[in-house]
PDB file of C-alpha atoms in Angstrom:
ATOM      1  CA  MET A  70     -23.355 -31.020 -14.482  1.00  0.00           C
ATOM      2  CA  THR A  71     -20.686 -28.300 -14.411  1.00  0.00           C
ATOM      3  CA  VAL A  72     -17.776 -28.929 -12.064  1.00  0.00           C
ATOM      4  CA  ARG A  73     -15.980 -25.816 -10.875  1.00  0.00           C
ATOM      5  CA  GLU A  74     -12.312 -26.065 -10.030  1.00  0.00           C
ATOM      6  CA  PRO A  75     -11.223 -24.701  -6.634  1.00  0.00           C
ATOM      7  CA  ARG A  76     -10.413 -20.998  -6.774  1.00  0.00           C
ATOM      8  CA  SER A  77      -6.750 -21.575  -5.804  1.00  0.00           C
ATOM      9  CA  ARG A  78      -6.333 -24.088  -8.668  1.00  0.00           C
ATOM     10  CA  ARG A  79      -7.865 -21.735 -11.240  1.00  0.00           C
ATOM     11  CA  VAL A  80      -5.588 -18.917 -10.104  1.00  0.00           C
ATOM     12  CA  SER A  81      -2.442 -21.044 -10.073  1.00  0.00           C
ATOM     13  CA  ASP A  82      -3.142 -22.090 -13.667  1.00  0.00           C
ATOM     14  CA  ARG A  83      -2.536 -18.470 -14.640  1.00  0.00           C
ATOM     15  CA  LEU A  84       0.428 -18.001 -12.314  1.00  0.00           C
ATOM     16  CA  GLY A  85       2.172 -21.309 -12.953  1.00  0.00           C
ATOM     17  CA  VAL A  86       3.924 -22.998 -10.036  1.00  0.00           C
ATOM     18  CA  VAL A  87       3.755 -20.677  -7.031  1.00  0.00           C
ATOM     19  CA  PRO A  88       6.362 -21.039  -4.249  1.00  0.00           C
ATOM     20  CA  GLN A  89       4.889 -21.905  -0.865  1.00  0.00           C
ATOM     21  CA  ARG A  90       7.221 -19.722   1.208  1.00  0.00           C
ATOM     22  CA  GLY A  91       9.892 -17.539  -0.386  1.00  0.00           C
ATOM     23  CA  SER A  92       8.485 -15.365  -3.169  1.00  0.00           C
ATOM     24  CA  ASP A  93       9.283 -15.376  -6.877  1.00  0.00           C
ATOM     25  CA  LEU A  94       9.771 -12.119  -8.779  1.00  0.00           C
ATOM     26  CA  ARG A  95       7.724 -12.344 -11.974  1.00  0.00           C
ATOM     27  CA  PHE A  96       6.621 -10.105 -14.829  1.00  0.00           C
ATOM     28  CA  ARG A  97       3.508  -9.497 -16.905  1.00  0.00           C
ATOM     29  CA  THR A  98       2.937  -6.951 -19.641  1.00  0.00           C
ATOM     30  CA  VAL A  99      -0.208  -4.865 -19.104  1.00  0.00           C
ATOM     31  CA  HIS A 100      -1.198  -2.082 -21.538  1.00  0.00           C
ATOM     32  CA  GLY A 101       2.250  -2.374 -23.122  1.00  0.00           C
ATOM     33  CA  TYR A 102       4.213  -1.852 -19.898  1.00  0.00           C
ATOM     34  CA  ARG A 103       6.145  -4.497 -18.018  1.00  0.00           C
ATOM     35  CA  ARG A 104       4.806  -4.947 -14.475  1.00  0.00           C
ATOM     36  CA  ALA A 105       6.882  -6.758 -11.846  1.00  0.00           C
ATOM     37  CA  PHE A 106       5.360  -8.560  -8.865  1.00  0.00           C
ATOM     38  CA  ARG A 107       6.302 -11.043  -6.173  1.00  0.00           C
ATOM     39  CA  VAL A 108       4.114 -14.078  -5.552  1.00  0.00           C
ATOM     40  CA  ALA A 109       4.028 -16.845  -2.941  1.00  0.00           C
ATOM     41  CA  GLY A 110       1.622 -19.237  -1.239  1.00  0.00           C
ATOM     42  CA  ALA A 111      -1.946 -20.327  -1.955  1.00  0.00           C
ATOM     43  CA  GLY A 112      -5.439 -19.574  -0.692  1.00  0.00           C
ATOM     44  CA  GLU A 113      -7.351 -16.307  -0.428  1.00  0.00           C
ATOM     45  CA  ALA A 114      -5.481 -13.490  -2.147  1.00  0.00           C
ATOM     46  CA  VAL A 115      -3.685 -10.791  -0.149  1.00  0.00           C
ATOM     47  CA  VAL A 116      -2.203  -7.908  -2.175  1.00  0.00           C
ATOM     48  CA  LEU A 117       0.653  -5.931  -0.569  1.00  0.00           C
ATOM     49  CA  VAL A 118       1.071  -2.407  -1.967  1.00  0.00           C
ATOM     50  CA  HIS A 119       4.326  -0.558  -1.184  1.00  0.00           C
ATOM     51  CA  GLY A 120       4.872   3.165  -0.640  1.00  0.00           C
ATOM     52  CA  ILE A 121       6.414   5.897  -2.761  1.00  0.00           C
ATOM     53  CA  GLY A 122       9.936   5.225  -4.041  1.00  0.00           C
ATOM     54  CA  ASP A 123       9.838   1.727  -2.576  1.00  0.00           C
ATOM     55  CA  SER A 124       9.184  -1.658  -4.181  1.00  0.00           C
ATOM     56  CA  SER A 125       7.718  -5.079  -3.447  1.00  0.00           C
ATOM     57  CA  ALA A 126      11.049  -5.989  -1.803  1.00  0.00           C
ATOM     58  CA  THR A 127       9.959  -3.971   1.228  1.00  0.00           C
ATOM     59  CA  TRP A 128       7.582  -6.840   2.150  1.00  0.00           C
ATOM     60  CA  GLU A 129      10.180  -9.634   2.018  1.00  0.00           C
ATOM     61  CA  ALA A 130      10.309 -10.009   5.817  1.00  0.00           C
ATOM     62  CA  VAL A 131       6.573 -10.785   6.038  1.00  0.00           C
ATOM     63  CA  ILE A 132       5.774 -12.597   2.774  1.00  0.00           C
ATOM     64  CA  PRO A 133       6.955 -16.108   3.834  1.00  0.00           C
ATOM     65  CA  ALA A 134       4.804 -16.122   6.992  1.00  0.00           C
ATOM     66  CA  LEU A 135       1.739 -14.726   5.216  1.00  0.00           C
ATOM     67  CA  ALA A 136       2.189 -17.238   2.398  1.00  0.00           C
ATOM     68  CA  ARG A 137       1.580 -20.149   4.798  1.00  0.00           C
ATOM     69  CA  GLY A 138      -2.156 -19.552   4.491  1.00  0.00           C
ATOM     70  CA  HIS A 139      -2.663 -17.057   1.675  1.00  0.00           C
ATOM     71  CA  LEU A 140      -1.820 -16.334  -1.937  1.00  0.00           C
ATOM     72  CA  VAL A 141       0.392 -13.256  -1.556  1.00  0.00           C
ATOM     73  CA  ILE A 142       0.815 -10.840  -4.472  1.00  0.00           C
ATOM     74  CA  ALA A 143       3.175  -7.866  -4.016  1.00  0.00           C
ATOM     75  CA  PRO A 144       3.402  -5.675  -7.139  1.00  0.00           C
ATOM     76  CA  ASP A 145       6.034  -3.124  -8.041  1.00  0.00           C
ATOM     77  CA  LEU A 146       3.886  -0.102  -8.885  1.00  0.00           C
ATOM     78  CA  LEU A 147       4.505   1.442 -12.295  1.00  0.00           C
ATOM     79  CA  GLY A 148       7.553   3.696 -12.036  1.00  0.00           C
ATOM     80  CA  HIS A 149       8.964   1.680  -9.118  1.00  0.00           C
ATOM     81  CA  GLY A 150      11.209  -1.298  -8.556  1.00  0.00           C
ATOM     82  CA  HIS A 151      11.542  -3.585 -11.571  1.00  0.00           C
ATOM     83  CA  SER A 152       8.406  -2.287 -13.314  1.00  0.00           C
ATOM     84  CA  ASP A 153       8.646   0.016 -16.314  1.00  0.00           C
ATOM     85  CA  LYS A 154       9.043   3.746 -15.672  1.00  0.00           C
ATOM     86  CA  PRO A 155       7.349   5.538 -18.569  1.00  0.00           C
ATOM     87  CA  ARG A 156       6.225   9.143 -18.797  1.00  0.00           C
ATOM     88  CA  ALA A 157       2.727   8.285 -17.623  1.00  0.00           C
ATOM     89  CA  ASP A 158      -0.099   8.923 -15.178  1.00  0.00           C
ATOM     90  CA  TYR A 159       1.160   8.286 -11.641  1.00  0.00           C
ATOM     91  CA  SER A 160      -1.981   9.363  -9.791  1.00  0.00           C
ATOM     92  CA  VAL A 161      -3.507   7.303  -6.988  1.00  0.00           C
ATOM     93  CA  ALA A 162      -6.482   6.427  -9.200  1.00  0.00           C
ATOM     94  CA  ALA A 163      -4.190   5.261 -12.016  1.00  0.00           C
ATOM     95  CA  TYR A 164      -2.321   3.010  -9.589  1.00  0.00           C
ATOM     96  CA  ALA A 165      -5.609   1.502  -8.389  1.00  0.00           C
ATOM     97  CA  ASN A 166      -6.544   0.796 -12.011  1.00  0.00           C
ATOM     98  CA  GLY A 167      -3.124  -0.774 -12.595  1.00  0.00           C
ATOM     99  CA  ILE A 168      -3.558  -3.162  -9.671  1.00  0.00           C
ATOM    100  CA  ARG A 169      -7.022  -4.140 -10.892  1.00  0.00           C
ATOM    101  CA  ASP A 170      -5.679  -4.881 -14.366  1.00  0.00           C
ATOM    102  CA  LEU A 171      -2.698  -6.883 -13.086  1.00  0.00           C
ATOM    103  CA  LEU A 172      -5.020  -8.965 -10.897  1.00  0.00           C
ATOM    104  CA  GLY A 173      -7.260  -9.459 -13.927  1.00  0.00           C
ATOM    105  CA  VAL A 174      -4.332 -10.757 -15.977  1.00  0.00           C
ATOM    106  CA  LEU A 175      -3.447 -13.127 -13.114  1.00  0.00           C
ATOM    107  CA  GLY A 176      -7.040 -14.363 -12.812  1.00  0.00           C
ATOM    108  CA  ILE A 177      -7.611 -13.012  -9.309  1.00  0.00           C
ATOM    109  CA  GLY A 178     -11.123 -11.624  -8.948  1.00  0.00           C
ATOM    110  CA  ARG A 179     -11.147 -10.520  -5.288  1.00  0.00           C
ATOM    111  CA  ALA A 180      -8.498  -9.794  -2.672  1.00  0.00           C
ATOM    112  CA  THR A 181      -7.625  -8.219   0.652  1.00  0.00           C
ATOM    113  CA  LEU A 182      -5.650  -5.016   0.007  1.00  0.00           C
ATOM    114  CA  VAL A 183      -2.767  -4.116   2.362  1.00  0.00           C
ATOM    115  CA  GLY A 184      -1.262  -0.716   1.580  1.00  0.00           C
ATOM    116  CA  HIS A 185       1.688   1.119   3.150  1.00  0.00           C
ATOM    117  CA  SER A 186       2.093   4.924   2.984  1.00  0.00           C
ATOM    118  CA  LEU A 187       1.217   5.930  -0.607  1.00  0.00           C
ATOM    119  CA  GLY A 188       0.148   2.306  -1.043  1.00  0.00           C
ATOM    120  CA  GLY A 189      -2.458   2.848   1.667  1.00  0.00           C
ATOM    121  CA  GLY A 190      -3.992   5.613  -0.407  1.00  0.00           C
ATOM    122  CA  VAL A 191      -3.887   3.326  -3.440  1.00  0.00           C
ATOM    123  CA  ALA A 192      -5.565   0.504  -1.468  1.00  0.00           C
ATOM    124  CA  MET A 193      -8.277   2.882  -0.248  1.00  0.00           C
ATOM    125  CA  GLN A 194      -8.801   4.133  -3.804  1.00  0.00           C
ATOM    126  CA  PHE A 195      -9.015   0.535  -5.047  1.00  0.00           C
ATOM    127  CA  ALA A 196     -11.716  -0.224  -2.445  1.00  0.00           C
ATOM    128  CA  TYR A 197     -13.599   2.922  -3.495  1.00  0.00           C
ATOM    129  CA  GLN A 198     -13.378   2.242  -7.235  1.00  0.00           C
ATOM    130  CA  PHE A 199     -13.819  -1.538  -7.083  1.00  0.00           C
ATOM    131  CA  PRO A 200     -15.770  -2.459  -3.896  1.00  0.00           C
ATOM    132  CA  GLU A 201     -16.983  -5.677  -5.500  1.00  0.00           C
ATOM    133  CA  ARG A 202     -13.346  -6.830  -5.798  1.00  0.00           C
ATOM    134  CA  THR A 203     -12.230  -5.810  -2.290  1.00  0.00           C
ATOM    135  CA  GLU A 204     -12.608  -8.307   0.569  1.00  0.00           C
ATOM    136  CA  ARG A 205     -10.846  -6.369   3.329  1.00  0.00           C
ATOM    137  CA  LEU A 206      -8.777  -3.216   3.691  1.00  0.00           C
ATOM    138  CA  VAL A 207      -5.554  -2.798   5.702  1.00  0.00           C
ATOM    139  CA  LEU A 208      -3.900   0.641   5.851  1.00  0.00           C
ATOM    140  CA  VAL A 209      -0.346   0.857   7.231  1.00  0.00           C
ATOM    141  CA  ASP A 210       0.920   4.375   8.094  1.00  0.00           C
ATOM    142  CA  SER A 211      -1.211   5.486   5.182  1.00  0.00           C
ATOM    143  CA  GLY A 212      -1.355   8.755   3.333  1.00  0.00           C
ATOM    144  CA  GLY A 213      -4.619  10.609   2.818  1.00  0.00           C
ATOM    145  CA  ALA A 214      -5.826  11.262   6.378  1.00  0.00           C
ATOM    146  CA  GLY A 215      -4.541  14.832   6.744  1.00  0.00           C
ATOM    147  CA  PRO A 216      -2.230  17.405   5.146  1.00  0.00           C
ATOM    148  CA  GLU A 217       0.721  16.868   7.514  1.00  0.00           C
ATOM    149  CA  VAL A 218       3.715  15.035   6.056  1.00  0.00           C
ATOM    150  CA  THR A 219       7.468  15.192   6.618  1.00  0.00           C
ATOM    151  CA  ALA A 220       9.234  18.332   5.366  1.00  0.00           C
ATOM    152  CA  LEU A 221      11.588  16.086   3.368  1.00  0.00           C
ATOM    153  CA  LEU A 222       8.803  15.060   0.990  1.00  0.00           C
ATOM    154  CA  ARG A 223       7.435  18.597   0.787  1.00  0.00           C
ATOM    155  CA  ALA A 224      10.907  19.784  -0.235  1.00  0.00           C
ATOM    156  CA  VAL A 225      11.254  17.124  -2.933  1.00  0.00           C
ATOM    157  CA  SER A 226       7.967  18.332  -4.475  1.00  0.00           C
ATOM    158  CA  LEU A 227       9.579  21.722  -5.262  1.00  0.00           C
ATOM    159  CA  PRO A 228      11.215  22.695  -8.601  1.00  0.00           C
ATOM    160  CA  GLY A 229      14.773  21.440  -8.916  1.00  0.00           C
ATOM    161  CA  ALA A 230      14.090  18.278  -6.916  1.00  0.00           C
ATOM    162  CA  GLN A 231      15.487  15.974  -9.600  1.00  0.00           C
ATOM    163  CA  ALA A 232      18.882  17.686  -9.408  1.00  0.00           C
ATOM    164  CA  LEU A 233      18.781  17.427  -5.612  1.00  0.00           C
ATOM    165  CA  LEU A 234      18.062  13.686  -5.726  1.00  0.00           C
ATOM    166  CA  ALA A 235      20.887  13.207  -8.242  1.00  0.00           C
ATOM    167  CA  ALA A 236      23.287  15.135  -5.979  1.00  0.00           C
ATOM    168  CA  LEU A 237      22.416  12.881  -3.041  1.00  0.00           C
ATOM    169  CA  ARG A 238      23.953   9.972  -4.949  1.00  0.00           C
ATOM    170  CA  LEU A 239      27.349  11.644  -5.430  1.00  0.00           C
ATOM    171  CA  PRO A 240      29.970   9.741  -3.368  1.00  0.00           C
ATOM    172  CA  GLY A 241      30.906  12.639  -1.093  1.00  0.00           C
ATOM    173  CA  VAL A 242      27.324  13.763  -0.533  1.00  0.00           C
ATOM    174  CA  ARG A 243      26.192  10.165  -0.064  1.00  0.00           C
ATOM    175  CA  TRP A 244      28.785   9.685   2.679  1.00  0.00           C
ATOM    176  CA  GLN A 245      27.706  12.853   4.469  1.00  0.00           C
ATOM    177  CA  THR A 246      24.042  11.889   4.189  1.00  0.00           C
ATOM    178  CA  GLY A 247      24.831   8.481   5.655  1.00  0.00           C
ATOM    179  CA  LEU A 248      26.610  10.145   8.562  1.00  0.00           C
ATOM    180  CA  VAL A 249      23.549  12.321   9.270  1.00  0.00           C
ATOM    181  CA  VAL A 250      21.308   9.266   9.116  1.00  0.00           C
ATOM    182  CA  GLU A 251      23.486   7.366  11.579  1.00  0.00           C
ATOM    183  CA  THR A 252      23.549  10.374  13.922  1.00  0.00           C
ATOM    184  CA  LEU A 253      19.755  10.623  13.879  1.00  0.00           C
ATOM    185  CA  ARG A 254      19.531   6.920  14.660  1.00  0.00           C
ATOM    186  CA  LEU A 255      22.003   7.098  17.553  1.00  0.00           C
ATOM    187  CA  LEU A 256      20.210  10.115  19.036  1.00  0.00           C
ATOM    188  CA  GLY A 257      16.999   8.098  19.116  1.00  0.00           C
ATOM    189  CA  THR A 258      14.973  10.684  17.209  1.00  0.00           C
ATOM    190  CA  ASP A 259      11.654   9.786  15.594  1.00  0.00           C
ATOM    191  CA  LEU A 260      13.128  10.510  12.170  1.00  0.00           C
ATOM    192  CA  GLY A 261      16.028   8.243  13.115  1.00  0.00           C
ATOM    193  CA  GLN A 262      13.514   5.380  13.316  1.00  0.00           C
ATOM    194  CA  ASP A 263      12.953   5.724   9.567  1.00  0.00           C
ATOM    195  CA  ALA A 264      16.194   7.310   8.370  1.00  0.00           C
ATOM    196  CA  VAL A 265      17.748   4.050   7.142  1.00  0.00           C
ATOM    197  CA  ASP A 266      14.634   3.187   5.131  1.00  0.00           C
ATOM    198  CA  LEU A 267      14.375   6.700   3.718  1.00  0.00           C
ATOM    199  CA  LEU A 268      18.014   6.506   2.631  1.00  0.00           C
ATOM    200  CA  ARG A 269      17.267   3.129   1.057  1.00  0.00           C
ATOM    201  CA  VAL A 270      14.536   4.792  -1.015  1.00  0.00           C
ATOM    202  CA  VAL A 271      17.042   7.397  -2.275  1.00  0.00           C
ATOM    203  CA  ASP A 272      19.469   4.615  -3.180  1.00  0.00           C
ATOM    204  CA  ALA A 273      16.673   2.959  -5.184  1.00  0.00           C
ATOM    205  CA  LEU A 274      16.649   5.907  -7.626  1.00  0.00           C
ATOM    206  CA  PRO A 275      19.819   5.175  -9.631  1.00  0.00           C
ATOM    207  CA  ASP A 276      19.045   7.091 -12.827  1.00  0.00           C
ATOM    208  CA  ALA A 277      17.151  10.060 -14.229  1.00  0.00           C
ATOM    209  CA  THR A 278      14.221   7.915 -15.372  1.00  0.00           C
ATOM    210  CA  SER A 279      13.686   6.513 -11.871  1.00  0.00           C
ATOM    211  CA  ARG A 280      13.982   9.952 -10.292  1.00  0.00           C
ATOM    212  CA  ALA A 281      11.516  11.464 -12.766  1.00  0.00           C
ATOM    213  CA  ALA A 282       8.947   8.740 -12.002  1.00  0.00           C
ATOM    214  CA  PHE A 283       9.442   9.278  -8.266  1.00  0.00           C
ATOM    215  CA  ILE A 284       8.885  13.035  -8.544  1.00  0.00           C
ATOM    216  CA  ARG A 285       5.820  12.622 -10.793  1.00  0.00           C
ATOM    217  CA  THR A 286       4.328  10.239  -8.234  1.00  0.00           C
ATOM    218  CA  LEU A 287       5.137  12.532  -5.317  1.00  0.00           C
ATOM    219  CA  ARG A 288       3.727  15.644  -6.960  1.00  0.00           C
ATOM    220  CA  ALA A 289       0.450  13.824  -7.583  1.00  0.00           C
ATOM    221  CA  VAL A 290      -0.100  13.621  -3.811  1.00  0.00           C
ATOM    222  CA  VAL A 291       2.174  16.212  -2.104  1.00  0.00           C
ATOM    223  CA  ASP A 292       3.096  19.860  -2.614  1.00  0.00           C
ATOM    224  CA  TRP A 293       5.075  22.347  -0.499  1.00  0.00           C
ATOM    225  CA  ARG A 294       2.145  22.676   1.919  1.00  0.00           C
ATOM    226  CA  GLY A 295       1.679  18.952   2.503  1.00  0.00           C
ATOM    227  CA  GLN A 296      -0.616  16.194   1.259  1.00  0.00           C
ATOM    228  CA  VAL A 297      -3.019  17.353  -1.436  1.00  0.00           C
ATOM    229  CA  VAL A 298      -5.254  14.263  -1.617  1.00  0.00           C
ATOM    230  CA  THR A 299      -7.620  13.009   1.056  1.00  0.00           C
ATOM    231  CA  MET A 300      -9.619   9.881   1.713  1.00  0.00           C
ATOM    232  CA  LEU A 301     -11.564  11.384   4.625  1.00  0.00           C
ATOM    233  CA  ASP A 302     -14.474  12.505   2.452  1.00  0.00           C
ATOM    234  CA  ARG A 303     -15.086   8.880   1.402  1.00  0.00           C
ATOM    235  CA  CYS A 304     -14.191   7.009   4.578  1.00  0.00           C
ATOM    236  CA  TYR A 305     -17.888   6.404   5.275  1.00  0.00           C
ATOM    237  CA  LEU A 306     -17.823   3.997   2.323  1.00  0.00           C
ATOM    238  CA  THR A 307     -15.821   1.544   4.442  1.00  0.00           C
ATOM    239  CA  ARG A 308     -18.966   0.834   6.486  1.00  0.00           C
ATOM    240  CA  GLY A 309     -19.388  -2.906   6.094  1.00  0.00           C
ATOM    241  CA  MET A 310     -15.806  -3.316   4.838  1.00  0.00           C
ATOM    242  CA  PRO A 311     -13.536  -5.046   7.379  1.00  0.00           C
ATOM    243  CA  THR A 312     -10.827  -2.413   7.903  1.00  0.00           C
ATOM    244  CA  LEU A 313      -7.607  -2.504   9.916  1.00  0.00           C
ATOM    245  CA  LEU A 314      -5.288   0.449  10.566  1.00  0.00           C
ATOM    246  CA  VAL A 315      -1.682  -0.224  11.631  1.00  0.00           C
ATOM    247  CA  TRP A 316       0.586   2.681  12.614  1.00  0.00           C
ATOM    248  CA  GLY A 317       3.937   3.387  14.200  1.00  0.00           C
ATOM    249  CA  ALA A 318       3.612   5.727  17.178  1.00  0.00           C
ATOM    250  CA  ARG A 319       6.939   7.356  16.241  1.00  0.00           C
ATOM    251  CA  ASP A 320       6.177   7.884  12.559  1.00  0.00           C
ATOM    252  CA  ALA A 321       8.013  11.039  11.455  1.00  0.00           C
ATOM    253  CA  VAL A 322       6.703  10.806   7.876  1.00  0.00           C
ATOM    254  CA  VAL A 323       2.935  10.579   8.449  1.00  0.00           C
ATOM    255  CA  PRO A 324       2.068  11.387  12.094  1.00  0.00           C
ATOM    256  CA  VAL A 325       0.216   8.861  14.242  1.00  0.00           C
ATOM    257  CA  GLU A 326      -2.540  11.428  14.814  1.00  0.00           C
ATOM    258  CA  HIS A 327      -3.676  10.570  11.288  1.00  0.00           C
ATOM    259  CA  ALA A 328      -4.336   7.016  12.467  1.00  0.00           C
ATOM    260  CA  TRP A 329      -6.865   8.240  15.022  1.00  0.00           C
ATOM    261  CA  THR A 330      -8.444  10.594  12.491  1.00  0.00           C
ATOM    262  CA  ALA A 331      -8.921   7.759  10.006  1.00  0.00           C
ATOM    263  CA  HIS A 332     -10.113   5.375  12.727  1.00  0.00           C
ATOM    264  CA  ARG A 333     -12.857   7.801  13.775  1.00  0.00           C
ATOM    265  CA  ALA A 334     -13.871   8.352  10.148  1.00  0.00           C
ATOM    266  CA  MET A 335     -14.076   4.631   9.274  1.00  0.00           C
ATOM    267  CA  PRO A 336     -17.085   2.933  10.877  1.00  0.00           C
ATOM    268  CA  GLY A 337     -16.151  -0.341  12.581  1.00  0.00           C
ATOM    269  CA  SER A 338     -12.421  -0.085  11.842  1.00  0.00           C
ATOM    270  CA  ARG A 339      -9.731  -1.533  14.081  1.00  0.00           C
ATOM    271  CA  LEU A 340      -6.558   0.323  15.045  1.00  0.00           C
ATOM    272  CA  GLU A 341      -3.224  -1.201  16.121  1.00  0.00           C
ATOM    273  CA  VAL A 342      -0.423   1.176  17.166  1.00  0.00           C
ATOM    274  CA  PHE A 343       3.179  -0.074  17.418  1.00  0.00           C
ATOM    275  CA  ASP A 344       4.672   2.052  20.205  1.00  0.00           C
ATOM    276  CA  ASP A 345       8.345   1.602  19.236  1.00  0.00           C
ATOM    277  CA  ALA A 346       7.925   1.788  15.463  1.00  0.00           C
ATOM    278  CA  GLY A 347       8.204   4.606  12.957  1.00  0.00           C
ATOM    279  CA  HIS A 348       6.874   4.676   9.391  1.00  0.00           C
ATOM    280  CA  PHE A 349       7.704   0.990   8.738  1.00  0.00           C
ATOM    281  CA  PRO A 350       6.147  -1.088  11.557  1.00  0.00           C
ATOM    282  CA  PHE A 351       6.393  -4.247   9.423  1.00  0.00           C
ATOM    283  CA  HIS A 352      10.189  -3.729   9.388  1.00  0.00           C
ATOM    284  CA  THR A 353      10.480  -2.871  13.085  1.00  0.00           C
ATOM    285  CA  ASP A 354       8.503  -5.914  14.273  1.00  0.00           C
ATOM    286  CA  PRO A 355       7.567  -8.197  11.352  1.00  0.00           C
ATOM    287  CA  ALA A 356       6.421 -11.042  13.632  1.00  0.00           C
ATOM    288  CA  ARG A 357       3.940  -8.803  15.440  1.00  0.00           C
ATOM    289  CA  PHE A 358       2.777  -7.306  12.150  1.00  0.00           C
ATOM    290  CA  VAL A 359       2.078 -10.743  10.678  1.00  0.00           C
ATOM    291  CA  GLY A 360       0.320 -11.797  13.896  1.00  0.00           C
ATOM    292  CA  VAL A 361      -1.961  -8.750  13.859  1.00  0.00           C
ATOM    293  CA  LEU A 362      -2.732  -9.204  10.167  1.00  0.00           C
ATOM    294  CA  GLU A 363      -3.374 -12.949  10.485  1.00  0.00           C
ATOM    295  CA  GLU A 364      -5.721 -12.401  13.444  1.00  0.00           C
ATOM    296  CA  PHE A 365      -7.628  -9.786  11.455  1.00  0.00           C
ATOM    297  CA  LEU A 366      -7.887 -12.028   8.390  1.00  0.00           C
ATOM    298  CA  GLY A 367      -8.990 -14.987  10.467  1.00  0.00           C
ATOM    299  CA  SER A 368     -11.617 -13.144  12.520  1.00  0.00           C
ATOM    300  CA  THR A 369     -13.409 -11.276   9.716  1.00  0.00           C
ATOM    301  CA  GLU A 370     -15.512 -12.373   6.774  1.00  0.00           C
ATOM    302  CA  PRO A 371     -14.825 -10.908   3.328  1.00  0.00           C
ATOM    303  CA  ALA A 372     -17.096  -8.031   2.355  1.00  0.00           C
ATOM    304  CA  ARG A 373     -19.517  -8.694  -0.484  1.00  0.00           C
ATOM    305  CA  TRP A 374     -21.239  -5.779  -2.136  1.00  0.00           C
ATOM    306  CA  SER A 375     -24.157  -5.736  -4.551  1.00  0.00           C
ATOM    307  CA  PRO A 376     -24.635  -2.758  -6.891  1.00  0.00           C
ATOM    308  CA  GLU A 377     -27.806  -1.832  -4.991  1.00  0.00           C
ATOM    309  CA  GLN A 378     -25.997  -1.792  -1.640  1.00  0.00           C
ATOM    310  CA  TRP A 379     -23.306   0.453  -3.079  1.00  0.00           C
ATOM    311  CA  ARG A 380     -25.881   2.844  -4.566  1.00  0.00           C
ATOM    312  CA  GLN A 381     -27.702   3.000  -1.238  1.00  0.00           C
ATOM    313  CA  LEU A 382     -24.495   3.817   0.626  1.00  0.00           C
ATOM    314  CA  LEU A 383     -23.536   6.563  -1.845  1.00  0.00           C
ATOM    315  CA  ARG A 384     -27.007   8.115  -1.641  1.00  0.00           C
ATOM    316  CA  CYS A 385     -27.225   7.913   2.134  1.00  0.00           C
ATOM    317  CA  PRO A 386     -23.888   8.520   3.906  1.00  0.00           C
ATOM    318  CA  ALA A 387     -25.651   8.382   7.304  1.00  0.00           C
ATOM    319  CA  PRO A 388     -25.657   4.933   8.999  1.00  0.00           C
ATOM    320  CA  VAL A 389     -27.955   2.505   7.216  1.00  0.00           C
ATOM    321  CA  GLN A 390     -28.706  -1.190   7.594  1.00  0.00           C
ATOM    322  CA  LEU A 391     -26.927  -3.137   4.885  1.00  0.00           C
ATOM    323  CA  PRO A 392     -27.313  -6.917   4.734  1.00  0.00           C
ATOM    324  CA  GLY A 393     -24.349  -8.962   3.649  1.00  0.00           C
ATOM    325  CA  PRO A 394     -21.003  -7.304   4.449  1.00  0.00           C
ATOM    326  CA  VAL A 395     -19.548  -8.042   7.847  1.00  0.00           C
ATOM    327  CA  SER A 396     -17.983  -5.160   9.774  1.00  0.00           C
ATOM    328  CA  ALA A 397     -14.743  -5.439  11.715  1.00  0.00           C
ATOM    329  CA  THR A 398     -15.248  -4.476  15.366  1.00  0.00           C
TER     330      THR A 398
END
């Protein structure tokens, strides 16, 4: 008789000793590049995917609470944080492949994907490319639901952006930029909601290599007219996939109207709008964010797709009866 070890035990064998609350920053080499990731907790896997220019550190306020009941993995995407920053493919599809391969190295076969901003597009792409490995999908102020995006990102997609980002780090310019940020915050503008975090992203680009990776990533998804990639043409594929959308009503980076567009396009999805939050609702109110996410995780069953179900859905985008996956309502 074959005795199977519990899933959490088999995973932890590959991860070593995993902290139950505060996360560890660890490294694995995948395809010759060093990949950084934070890990904490035990149980069903939840993967937290950060946005452009950010890193896994952005999730630090929510990881300890989520780790009480879940194995939490928060990678630094290639070109970000403590991961390597090569001259490489920084497309959304490449990032989805990178997450799959990191999870494979760690021995994690299936997970709930939680993606913020660019990370939302990566999570959606992961679910599209690897439905058999995706249990649930959570999109937080995600890209991909319309062309509109802040003029700041459109400007950085233009030629000469690397010199502009370098200039922003000069002491005098940095002081002036900080003064503008503080003014926007004090005036209570929507951009002021996110200005501190946006400035933090600029500060996280200390050298030419980091800035080049940032611009390559940005230009893969944004040009001077706005977002150039969309998930709307494939949103019907989330039918049967428990899906949660979380958005800040005062998001000045990706407007909240995109939340409603995505919600209408995703059959059975749930939508939670944080009225007083901007682009980072998990920073504005981490306790509420964790509560919403925990309720969603606890009230839905993981999706399970067979190859035949997936073929049927691709061939027939109109509503069809699919046994197995459980929809979020």
